[in-house]
Amino acid sequence: ASGNALVELLCETDFVAKSAEFLTLADAIAQTANDGQIGDPAALGAAGLPDGRTVDAAIAEMGGVIGEKIELGRVAVLPTPVALYMHRRASDLPPQVGVMVAYSGDEDAARAAAMQIAAMRPLYLTREEVPAEVVENERRIAEATAKEEGKPEAALPKIVEGRVNGFFKDSVLLEQSSVSDSKKTVAQVLKDAGTEVTAFARFEAGH
């Protein structure tokens, strides 16, 4: 991560992931993404590093030297200000989960939201962001499941609605129960802190 850019650099082994060369390259790529405000992997791959090589060329060269596949994964650039949370699964490895949150308001509240995102893996910020076909698919699954369970026809609409709402509570950040106060949703906790989250990016190695 650098500034308001978050970059995923992938390799095959822990040995490479904690090497100084890999970490230095990852930092340089994140810096290039930040300097050019480049949020697209293909565009970032073609961008120049300070030493004159493109990002793609530097990745290919390192992969050739160490004999292991290295590749550029996801890239995100969000509007400033941003709050960042990087989660390490092991102290001697680089972070396996990176979350960046664009916000207005209180930085501590935004960072708490980033920690929530790291732990609870929401896919969307708001209910409105969920694609219609995703909601429709959840609705179909809920209806089929309820019928298989032998629920009465008259009760199906209410059951389906309840299960779709359950999907939203799992998948939508603002509708999740807050890990810091389970009696409140994330939306309520942010509102109490006078903070609004406008976008987020969550990268987890291997997911």
Short mmCIF file of C-alpha atoms in Angstrom, two decimals:
data_model
loop_
_atom_site.label_atom_id
_atom_site.label_comp_id
_atom_site.label_asym_id
_atom_site.label_seq_id
_atom_site.Cartn_x
_atom_site.Cartn_y
_atom_site.Cartn_z
CA ALA A 1 0.00 0.00 0.00
CA SER A 2 1.10 3.55 -0.71
CA GLY A 3 -0.94 6.71 -0.27
CA ASN A 4 -4.40 5.86 -1.61
CA ALA A 5 -3.29 2.85 -3.67
CA LEU A 6 -3.52 -0.82 -2.69
CA VAL A 7 -1.73 -3.45 -4.77
CA GLU A 8 -1.66 -7.25 -4.63
CA LEU A 9 1.59 -8.97 -5.69
CA LEU A 10 1.38 -12.76 -5.81
CA CYS A 11 4.08 -15.41 -5.49
CA GLU A 12 4.11 -19.16 -4.84
CA THR A 13 6.06 -19.65 -1.60
CA ASP A 14 6.47 -18.05 1.83
CA PHE A 15 10.23 -18.03 1.24
CA VAL A 16 9.85 -15.55 -1.63
CA ALA A 17 7.02 -13.59 0.04
CA LYS A 18 9.28 -12.56 2.93
CA SER A 19 12.40 -11.90 0.85
CA ALA A 20 13.74 -8.35 0.78
CA GLU A 21 13.70 -8.31 -3.04
CA PHE A 22 10.02 -9.23 -3.24
CA LEU A 23 9.01 -6.70 -0.57
CA THR A 24 11.06 -3.95 -2.21
CA LEU A 25 9.44 -4.64 -5.58
CA ALA A 26 5.95 -4.69 -4.02
CA ASP A 27 6.61 -1.30 -2.37
CA ALA A 28 7.91 0.17 -5.65
CA ILE A 29 4.82 -1.06 -7.54
CA ALA A 30 2.47 0.38 -4.90
CA GLN A 31 4.37 3.68 -5.06
CA THR A 32 4.03 3.72 -8.87
CA ALA A 33 0.28 3.06 -8.58
CA ASN A 34 -0.02 5.91 -6.11
CA ASP A 35 2.15 8.35 -8.07
CA GLY A 36 0.19 7.78 -11.27
CA GLN A 37 -3.16 7.13 -9.56
CA ILE A 38 -3.40 3.90 -11.60
CA GLY A 39 -6.17 1.57 -10.44
CA ASP A 40 -6.10 -0.85 -13.37
CA PRO A 41 -3.72 -3.88 -13.34
CA ALA A 42 -3.00 -3.78 -17.09
CA ALA A 43 -2.22 -0.05 -17.00
CA LEU A 44 -0.06 -0.50 -13.92
CA GLY A 45 1.83 -3.35 -15.57
CA ALA A 46 2.75 -1.04 -18.44
CA ALA A 47 3.74 1.84 -16.13
CA GLY A 48 7.37 2.70 -15.51
CA LEU A 49 9.23 2.15 -12.25
CA PRO A 50 11.86 4.68 -11.10
CA ASP A 51 14.63 2.46 -12.55
CA GLY A 52 13.12 2.72 -16.04
CA ARG A 53 11.71 -0.81 -16.27
CA THR A 54 7.99 -1.36 -16.62
CA VAL A 55 6.21 -3.07 -13.74
CA ASP A 56 5.57 -6.11 -15.97
CA ALA A 57 9.26 -6.32 -16.95
CA ALA A 58 10.44 -6.07 -13.34
CA ILE A 59 8.00 -8.81 -12.26
CA ALA A 60 9.07 -11.08 -15.15
CA GLU A 61 12.75 -10.47 -14.40
CA MET A 62 12.39 -11.31 -10.72
CA GLY A 63 10.38 -14.43 -11.59
CA GLY A 64 13.13 -15.55 -13.97
CA VAL A 65 15.88 -14.99 -11.41
CA ILE A 66 14.19 -16.87 -8.58
CA GLY A 67 12.47 -19.49 -10.77
CA GLU A 68 9.03 -18.87 -9.33
CA LYS A 69 5.88 -17.39 -10.82
CA ILE A 70 5.26 -13.83 -9.65
CA GLU A 71 2.27 -11.88 -10.89
CA LEU A 72 0.44 -8.66 -10.34
CA GLY A 73 -2.99 -9.29 -8.84
CA ARG A 74 -5.63 -6.73 -8.02
CA VAL A 75 -5.09 -2.99 -7.86
CA ALA A 76 -7.25 -0.30 -6.27
CA VAL A 77 -7.03 3.48 -6.04
CA LEU A 78 -9.70 5.15 -3.91
CA PRO A 79 -10.56 8.82 -3.34
CA THR A 80 -8.74 10.39 -0.40
CA PRO A 81 -8.75 10.39 2.52
CA VAL A 82 -8.32 6.65 3.07
CA ALA A 83 -7.90 4.45 6.13
CA LEU A 84 -5.82 1.32 5.84
CA TYR A 85 -5.76 -1.99 7.69
CA MET A 86 -3.20 -4.68 6.84
CA HIS A 87 -3.63 -8.05 8.55
CA ARG A 88 -0.71 -10.44 9.01
CA ARG A 89 -1.40 -14.13 9.56
CA ALA A 90 2.24 -14.69 10.55
CA SER A 91 4.68 -12.16 11.98
CA ASP A 92 7.46 -13.04 9.53
CA LEU A 93 5.29 -12.73 6.40
CA PRO A 94 3.87 -9.69 4.62
CA PRO A 95 0.15 -8.98 5.18
CA GLN A 96 -2.19 -11.60 3.70
CA VAL A 97 -5.22 -9.31 3.87
CA GLY A 98 -5.23 -5.65 2.89
CA VAL A 99 -8.21 -3.32 3.28
CA MET A 100 -8.47 0.29 2.18
CA VAL A 101 -11.48 2.46 3.00
CA ALA A 102 -12.39 5.84 1.51
CA TYR A 103 -14.27 7.95 4.04
CA SER A 104 -15.25 11.34 5.37
CA GLY A 105 -15.25 12.01 9.11
CA ASP A 106 -13.25 10.25 11.81
CA GLU A 107 -10.14 8.25 10.84
CA ASP A 108 -10.39 5.89 13.83
CA ALA A 109 -13.98 5.00 12.90
CA ALA A 110 -12.94 4.42 9.29
CA ARG A 111 -10.05 2.20 10.39
CA ALA A 112 -12.45 0.22 12.60
CA ALA A 113 -14.62 -0.24 9.50
CA ALA A 114 -11.54 -1.48 7.62
CA MET A 115 -10.92 -4.04 10.39
CA GLN A 116 -14.59 -5.10 10.14
CA ILE A 117 -14.14 -5.59 6.39
CA ALA A 118 -10.98 -7.66 6.95
CA ALA A 119 -12.73 -9.96 9.43
CA MET A 120 -16.26 -10.19 8.03
CA ARG A 121 -15.55 -10.15 4.26
CA PRO A 122 -18.43 -8.02 2.95
CA LEU A 123 -18.71 -7.95 -0.83
CA TYR A 124 -20.62 -4.69 -1.17
CA LEU A 125 -20.83 -1.33 0.61
CA THR A 126 -24.60 -0.79 0.27
CA ARG A 127 -27.63 -2.87 -0.67
CA GLU A 128 -27.98 -0.75 -3.83
CA GLU A 129 -24.54 -1.92 -5.04
CA VAL A 130 -25.61 -5.58 -5.15
CA PRO A 131 -26.26 -6.50 -8.82
CA ALA A 132 -29.91 -7.32 -9.57
CA GLU A 133 -28.96 -10.77 -10.93
CA VAL A 134 -27.19 -11.62 -7.65
CA VAL A 135 -30.30 -10.72 -5.63
CA GLU A 136 -32.48 -12.66 -8.06
CA ASN A 137 -30.25 -15.71 -7.73
CA GLU A 138 -30.41 -15.54 -3.92
CA ARG A 139 -34.19 -15.23 -4.19
CA ARG A 140 -34.38 -18.34 -6.43
CA ILE A 141 -32.18 -20.36 -4.05
CA ALA A 142 -34.24 -19.26 -1.04
CA GLU A 143 -37.50 -20.20 -2.74
CA ALA A 144 -36.21 -23.60 -3.91
CA THR A 145 -34.85 -24.34 -0.42
CA ALA A 146 -38.11 -23.37 1.27
CA LYS A 147 -40.09 -25.58 -1.12
CA GLU A 148 -37.73 -28.52 -0.50
CA GLU A 149 -38.27 -28.01 3.23
CA GLY A 150 -42.02 -28.35 2.60
CA LYS A 151 -42.94 -24.82 3.68
CA PRO A 152 -46.55 -23.87 2.87
CA GLU A 153 -47.03 -21.92 -0.38
CA ALA A 154 -48.65 -18.97 1.41
CA ALA A 155 -45.61 -18.54 3.68
CA LEU A 156 -43.03 -18.57 0.84
CA PRO A 157 -42.87 -14.82 0.09
CA LYS A 158 -42.16 -13.94 3.71
CA ILE A 159 -39.59 -16.75 4.10
CA VAL A 160 -37.83 -15.78 0.86
CA GLU A 161 -37.74 -12.12 1.89
CA GLY A 162 -36.25 -13.07 5.26
CA ARG A 163 -33.53 -15.16 3.65
CA VAL A 164 -32.66 -12.47 1.09
CA ASN A 165 -32.40 -9.96 3.94
CA GLY A 166 -30.08 -12.43 5.67
CA PHE A 167 -27.90 -12.41 2.54
CA PHE A 168 -27.74 -8.59 2.71
CA LYS A 169 -26.77 -8.72 6.39
CA ASP A 170 -23.89 -11.05 5.53
CA SER A 171 -22.69 -9.44 2.31
CA VAL A 172 -23.31 -5.69 2.69
CA LEU A 173 -20.91 -3.81 4.96
CA LEU A 174 -23.35 -1.19 6.24
CA GLU A 175 -25.91 -3.87 7.14
CA GLN A 176 -23.52 -6.19 8.98
CA SER A 177 -23.57 -6.36 12.77
CA SER A 178 -20.62 -4.38 14.05
CA VAL A 179 -17.83 -6.49 15.54
CA SER A 180 -17.26 -3.70 18.09
CA ASP A 181 -20.95 -3.47 19.14
CA SER A 182 -23.08 -6.42 18.03
CA LYS A 183 -26.29 -4.57 18.97
CA LYS A 184 -25.64 -2.07 16.18
CA THR A 185 -25.10 -2.28 12.45
CA VAL A 186 -21.92 -0.89 10.93
CA ALA A 187 -24.07 1.93 9.47
CA GLN A 188 -25.24 2.90 12.99
CA VAL A 189 -21.72 2.79 14.45
CA LEU A 190 -20.39 4.99 11.64
CA LYS A 191 -23.30 7.42 12.00
CA ASP A 192 -22.65 7.72 15.75
CA ALA A 193 -19.03 8.61 14.91
CA GLY A 194 -20.07 11.18 12.31
CA THR A 195 -18.34 9.15 9.63
CA GLU A 196 -19.32 7.99 6.16
CA VAL A 197 -17.58 5.21 4.23
CA THR A 198 -17.85 5.88 0.50
CA ALA A 199 -15.89 2.93 -0.96
CA PHE A 200 -13.63 0.06 0.06
CA ALA A 201 -11.23 -2.47 -1.41
CA ARG A 202 -10.40 -5.79 0.25
CA PHE A 203 -7.63 -8.05 -1.09
CA GLU A 204 -6.86 -11.44 0.43
CA ALA A 205 -4.09 -13.58 -0.99
CA GLY A 206 -5.54 -16.69 -2.59
CA HIS A 207 -9.15 -15.38 -2.60
#
